[in-house]
PDB file of C-alpha atoms in Angstrom:
ATOM      1  CA  UNK Q   1     121.745  97.878 111.568  1.00  0.00           C
ATOM      2  CA  UNK Q   2     120.827  94.554 113.170  1.00  0.00           C
ATOM      3  CA  UNK Q   3     117.416  95.953 114.099  1.00  0.00           C
ATOM      4  CA  UNK Q   4     116.781  97.052 110.511  1.00  0.00           C
ATOM      5  CA  UNK Q   5     117.783  93.598 109.247  1.00  0.00           C
ATOM      6  CA  UNK Q   6     115.497  91.924 111.779  1.00  0.00           C
ATOM      7  CA  UNK Q   7     112.635  94.218 110.777  1.00  0.00           C
ATOM      8  CA  UNK Q   8     113.089  93.394 107.086  1.00  0.00           C
ATOM      9  CA  UNK Q   9     113.296  89.664 107.859  1.00  0.00           C
ATOM     10  CA  UNK Q  10     110.070  89.909 109.901  1.00  0.00           C
ATOM     11  CA  UNK Q  11     108.273  91.697 107.077  1.00  0.00           C
ATOM     12  CA  UNK Q  12     109.385  89.096 104.539  1.00  0.00           C
ATOM     13  CA  UNK Q  13     108.328  86.213 106.765  1.00  0.00           C
ATOM     14  CA  UNK Q  14     104.939  87.792 107.340  1.00  0.00           C
ATOM     15  CA  UNK Q  15     104.566  88.259 103.573  1.00  0.00           C
ATOM     16  CA  UNK Q  16     105.309  84.579 102.953  1.00  0.00           C
ATOM     17  CA  UNK Q  17     102.889  83.434 105.622  1.00  0.00           C
ATOM     18  CA  UNK Q  18     100.259  86.136 105.310  1.00  0.00           C
ATOM     19  CA  UNK Q  19      97.703  84.026 103.475  1.00  0.00           C
ATOM     20  CA  UNK Q  20      95.878  87.292 102.829  1.00  0.00           C
ATOM     21  CA  UNK Q  21      93.468  87.666  99.958  1.00  0.00           C
ATOM     22  CA  UNK Q  22      95.079  88.994  96.807  1.00  0.00           C
ATOM     23  CA  UNK Q  23      94.470  92.605  95.834  1.00  0.00           C
ATOM     24  CA  UNK Q  24      92.783  93.574  92.576  1.00  0.00           C
ATOM     25  CA  UNK Q  25      94.632  92.207  89.519  1.00  0.00           C
ATOM     26  CA  UNK Q  26      96.173  94.435  86.871  1.00  0.00           C
ATOM     27  CA  UNK Q  27      94.042  95.147  83.842  1.00  0.00           C
ATOM     28  CA  UNK Q  28      96.063  92.656  81.793  1.00  0.00           C
ATOM     29  CA  UNK Q  29      95.365  89.882  84.286  1.00  0.00           C
ATOM     30  CA  UNK Q  30      91.797  90.648  85.358  1.00  0.00           C
ATOM     31  CA  UNK Q  31      90.518  87.134  84.860  1.00  0.00           C
ATOM     32  CA  UNK Q  32      89.085  86.114  88.222  1.00  0.00           C
ATOM     33  CA  UNK Q  33      90.447  84.771  91.488  1.00  0.00           C
ATOM     34  CA  UNK Q  34      92.826  81.875  91.882  1.00  0.00           C
ATOM     35  CA  UNK Q  35      91.511  79.128  94.031  1.00  0.00           C
ATOM     36  CA  UNK Q  36      88.518  76.916  94.409  1.00  0.00           C
ATOM     37  CA  UNK Q  37      88.281  73.430  95.771  1.00  0.00           C
ATOM     38  CA  UNK Q  38      89.694  70.891  93.334  1.00  0.00           C
ATOM     39  CA  UNK Q  39      88.494  72.816  90.287  1.00  0.00           C
ATOM     40  CA  UNK Q  40      84.858  72.898  91.444  1.00  0.00           C
ATOM     41  CA  UNK Q  41      82.812  75.950  90.600  1.00  0.00           C
ATOM     42  CA  UNK Q  42      80.371  77.251  93.138  1.00  0.00           C
ATOM     43  CA  UNK Q  43      79.118  80.809  93.020  1.00  0.00           C
ATOM     44  CA  UNK Q  44      82.057  82.210  91.054  1.00  0.00           C
ATOM     45  CA  UNK Q  45      81.452  84.361  87.994  1.00  0.00           C
ATOM     46  CA  UNK Q  46      83.131  82.310  85.283  1.00  0.00           C
ATOM     47  CA  UNK Q  47      82.563  79.119  83.412  1.00  0.00           C
ATOM     48  CA  UNK Q  48      84.246  75.804  84.315  1.00  0.00           C
ATOM     49  CA  UNK Q  49      85.982  75.668  80.925  1.00  0.00           C
ATOM     50  CA  UNK Q  50      87.912  78.832  81.866  1.00  0.00           C
ATOM     51  CA  UNK Q  51      90.098  76.673  84.122  1.00  0.00           C
ATOM     52  CA  UNK Q  52      93.001  74.398  83.274  1.00  0.00           C
ATOM     53  CA  UNK Q  53      93.046  71.005  84.916  1.00  0.00           C
ATOM     54  CA  UNK Q  54      95.954  70.497  87.302  1.00  0.00           C
ATOM     55  CA  UNK Q  55      97.313  74.026  86.978  1.00  0.00           C
ATOM     56  CA  UNK Q  56      96.496  75.381  90.440  1.00  0.00           C
ATOM     57  CA  UNK Q  57      93.078  76.522  89.179  1.00  0.00           C
ATOM     58  CA  UNK Q  58      94.614  79.109  86.890  1.00  0.00           C
ATOM     59  CA  UNK Q  59      92.065  80.349  84.336  1.00  0.00           C
ATOM     60  CA  UNK Q  60      92.914  79.327  80.768  1.00  0.00           C
ATOM     61  CA  UNK Q  61      92.923  82.949  79.648  1.00  0.00           C
ATOM     62  CA  UNK Q  62      95.657  83.735  82.212  1.00  0.00           C
ATOM     63  CA  UNK Q  63      97.633  80.567  81.469  1.00  0.00           C
ATOM     64  CA  UNK Q  64      97.670  81.456  77.762  1.00  0.00           C
ATOM     65  CA  UNK Q  65      99.307  84.861  78.288  1.00  0.00           C
ATOM     66  CA  UNK Q  66     102.829  84.681  76.828  1.00  0.00           C
ATOM     67  CA  UNK Q  67     105.879  85.964  78.667  1.00  0.00           C
ATOM     68  CA  UNK Q  68     106.888  89.155  76.831  1.00  0.00           C
ATOM     69  CA  UNK Q  69     110.495  88.596  77.948  1.00  0.00           C
ATOM     70  CA  UNK Q  70     111.088  84.996  76.746  1.00  0.00           C
ATOM     71  CA  UNK Q  71     114.748  84.515  75.851  1.00  0.00           C
ATOM     72  CA  UNK Q  72     115.771  87.914  77.245  1.00  0.00           C
ATOM     73  CA  UNK Q  73     118.907  87.461  79.365  1.00  0.00           C
ATOM     74  CA  UNK Q  74     118.418  90.894  80.964  1.00  0.00           C
ATOM     75  CA  UNK Q  75     115.000  89.704  82.126  1.00  0.00           C
ATOM     76  CA  UNK Q  76     116.548  86.570  83.644  1.00  0.00           C
ATOM     77  CA  UNK Q  77     119.160  88.694  85.455  1.00  0.00           C
ATOM     78  CA  UNK Q  78     116.503  91.098  86.746  1.00  0.00           C
ATOM     79  CA  UNK Q  79     114.397  88.120  87.815  1.00  0.00           C
ATOM     80  CA  UNK Q  80     117.357  86.641  89.692  1.00  0.00           C
ATOM     81  CA  UNK Q  81     117.770  89.875  91.663  1.00  0.00           C
ATOM     82  CA  UNK Q  82     114.041  90.075  92.414  1.00  0.00           C
ATOM     83  CA  UNK Q  83     113.944  86.399  93.389  1.00  0.00           C
ATOM     84  CA  UNK Q  84     116.890  86.837  95.789  1.00  0.00           C
ATOM     85  CA  UNK Q  85     115.189  89.823  97.414  1.00  0.00           C
ATOM     86  CA  UNK Q  86     111.598  88.557  97.579  1.00  0.00           C
ATOM     87  CA  UNK Q  87     111.376  84.797  97.065  1.00  0.00           C
ATOM     88  CA  UNK Q  88     114.521  83.140  98.423  1.00  0.00           C
ATOM     89  CA  UNK Q  89     113.443  83.799 102.020  1.00  0.00           C
ATOM     90  CA  UNK Q  90     110.872  81.004 101.575  1.00  0.00           C
ATOM     91  CA  UNK Q  91     111.900  79.070  98.434  1.00  0.00           C
ATOM     92  CA  UNK Q  92     115.651  79.136  99.135  1.00  0.00           C
ATOM     93  CA  UNK Q  93     118.551  80.471  97.092  1.00  0.00           C
ATOM     94  CA  UNK Q  94     118.426  77.498  94.742  1.00  0.00           C
ATOM     95  CA  UNK Q  95     114.620  77.212  94.613  1.00  0.00           C
ATOM     96  CA  UNK Q  96     114.400  73.953  96.533  1.00  0.00           C
ATOM     97  CA  UNK Q  97     111.882  75.216  99.114  1.00  0.00           C
ATOM     98  CA  UNK Q  98     114.506  75.414 101.839  1.00  0.00           C
ATOM     99  CA  UNK Q  99     114.712  79.142 102.571  1.00  0.00           C
ATOM    100  CA  UNK Q 100     115.331  80.428 106.104  1.00  0.00           C
ATOM    101  CA  UNK Q 101     111.618  81.172 106.624  1.00  0.00           C
ATOM    102  CA  UNK Q 102     110.473  77.726 105.409  1.00  0.00           C
ATOM    103  CA  UNK Q 103     110.628  75.936 108.793  1.00  0.00           C
ATOM    104  CA  UNK Q 104     108.218  78.468 110.306  1.00  0.00           C
ATOM    105  CA  UNK Q 105     105.535  78.076 107.649  1.00  0.00           C
ATOM    106  CA  UNK Q 106     102.409  75.930 108.001  1.00  0.00           C
ATOM    107  CA  UNK Q 107     103.355  74.046 104.836  1.00  0.00           C
ATOM    108  CA  UNK Q 108     106.663  73.876 102.996  1.00  0.00           C
ATOM    109  CA  UNK Q 109     107.250  76.177 100.028  1.00  0.00           C
ATOM    110  CA  UNK Q 110     107.278  74.520  96.620  1.00  0.00           C
ATOM    111  CA  UNK Q 111     110.518  73.159  95.234  1.00  0.00           C
ATOM    112  CA  UNK Q 112     110.606  75.248  92.077  1.00  0.00           C
ATOM    113  CA  UNK Q 113     112.508  72.553  90.160  1.00  0.00           C
ATOM    114  CA  UNK Q 114     109.642  70.047  90.388  1.00  0.00           C
ATOM    115  CA  UNK Q 115     107.272  69.195  87.587  1.00  0.00           C
ATOM    116  CA  UNK Q 116     104.183  70.540  89.338  1.00  0.00           C
ATOM    117  CA  UNK Q 117     105.814  73.976  89.052  1.00  0.00           C
ATOM    118  CA  UNK Q 118     107.791  73.758  85.817  1.00  0.00           C
ATOM    119  CA  UNK Q 119     104.969  72.109  83.838  1.00  0.00           C
ATOM    120  CA  UNK Q 120     102.914  75.288  84.201  1.00  0.00           C
ATOM    121  CA  UNK Q 121     102.900  77.766  81.337  1.00  0.00           C
ATOM    122  CA  UNK Q 122     104.641  81.091  81.848  1.00  0.00           C
ATOM    123  CA  UNK Q 123     101.211  82.724  82.059  1.00  0.00           C
ATOM    124  CA  UNK Q 124     100.159  80.306  84.809  1.00  0.00           C
ATOM    125  CA  UNK Q 125     103.331  81.017  86.806  1.00  0.00           C
ATOM    126  CA  UNK Q 126     102.731  84.755  86.363  1.00  0.00           C
ATOM    127  CA  UNK Q 127      99.164  84.318  87.626  1.00  0.00           C
ATOM    128  CA  UNK Q 128     100.283  82.317  90.675  1.00  0.00           C
ATOM    129  CA  UNK Q 129     102.969  84.876  91.516  1.00  0.00           C
ATOM    130  CA  UNK Q 130     100.467  87.700  91.027  1.00  0.00           C
ATOM    131  CA  UNK Q 131      97.552  86.219  92.961  1.00  0.00           C
ATOM    132  CA  UNK Q 132      99.224  83.816  95.391  1.00  0.00           C
ATOM    133  CA  UNK Q 133      97.877  80.374  96.169  1.00  0.00           C
ATOM    134  CA  UNK Q 134      94.818  80.143  98.423  1.00  0.00           C
ATOM    135  CA  UNK Q 135      95.153  78.057 101.564  1.00  0.00           C
ATOM    136  CA  UNK Q 136      98.958  78.178 101.364  1.00  0.00           C
ATOM    137  CA  UNK Q 137     101.576  80.613 102.664  1.00  0.00           C
ATOM    138  CA  UNK Q 138     102.212  81.805  99.067  1.00  0.00           C
ATOM    139  CA  UNK Q 139     101.106  85.457  99.017  1.00  0.00           C
ATOM    140  CA  UNK Q 140     100.034  87.606  96.097  1.00  0.00           C
ATOM    141  CA  UNK Q 141     102.890  89.715  94.765  1.00  0.00           C
ATOM    142  CA  UNK Q 142     100.931  92.016  92.451  1.00  0.00           C
ATOM    143  CA  UNK Q 143     100.834  94.657  95.167  1.00  0.00           C
ATOM    144  CA  UNK Q 144     104.638  94.456  95.638  1.00  0.00           C
ATOM    145  CA  UNK Q 145     106.127  93.822  92.187  1.00  0.00           C
ATOM    146  CA  UNK Q 146     104.988  95.559  89.026  1.00  0.00           C
ATOM    147  CA  UNK Q 147     103.911  93.560  85.979  1.00  0.00           C
ATOM    148  CA  UNK Q 148     107.325  93.546  84.274  1.00  0.00           C
ATOM    149  CA  UNK Q 149     109.035  92.526  87.524  1.00  0.00           C
ATOM    150  CA  UNK Q 150     106.695  89.552  87.917  1.00  0.00           C
ATOM    151  CA  UNK Q 151     107.476  88.483  84.340  1.00  0.00           C
ATOM    152  CA  UNK Q 152     111.201  88.784  85.131  1.00  0.00           C
ATOM    153  CA  UNK Q 153     110.696  86.413  88.075  1.00  0.00           C
ATOM    154  CA  UNK Q 154     108.971  83.955  85.717  1.00  0.00           C
ATOM    155  CA  UNK Q 155     111.934  84.231  83.328  1.00  0.00           C
ATOM    156  CA  UNK Q 156     114.302  83.449  86.190  1.00  0.00           C
ATOM    157  CA  UNK Q 157     112.178  80.531  87.444  1.00  0.00           C
ATOM    158  CA  UNK Q 158     112.669  78.864  84.063  1.00  0.00           C
ATOM    159  CA  UNK Q 159     116.388  78.565  84.877  1.00  0.00           C
ATOM    160  CA  UNK Q 160     115.354  75.961  87.478  1.00  0.00           C
ATOM    161  CA  UNK Q 161     113.900  73.766  84.729  1.00  0.00           C
ATOM    162  CA  UNK Q 162     115.695  70.452  84.488  1.00  0.00           C
ATOM    163  CA  UNK Q 163     116.562  69.240  81.006  1.00  0.00           C
TER     164      UNK Q 163
END
């Protein structure tokens, strides 16, 4: 049993620190890659106005997508379970960026209570969860969690919002 637990822990740590390129987005989110240096646009295939300033280079079209589960307590509960299984290893049980894998990462995970996270739209959070964040240990989760599951995580992340 200890070996199985160690294997799962190793897989989760490698997922947090993989830094791998995201896989193809779902049809609903096929809006281009996250990333770019400071919002600059080199040889990418979209226009500069498709990006929101200060929103982790999330395209406007993705940031504008509404959460289909807003206000749904079952979604929040499902998101809490998914978060505990997939996200807490890096972000910590309470979302403060202090999970057990955090000390081994090249950069600390985001504190999910902070403004730079909570000021994002639900669509932007969904995009970041789906595609990861380039040049950080935050991996893409669209190849692990289905679309509804990623929205449930967004619903749960909103419980970290400070009034």
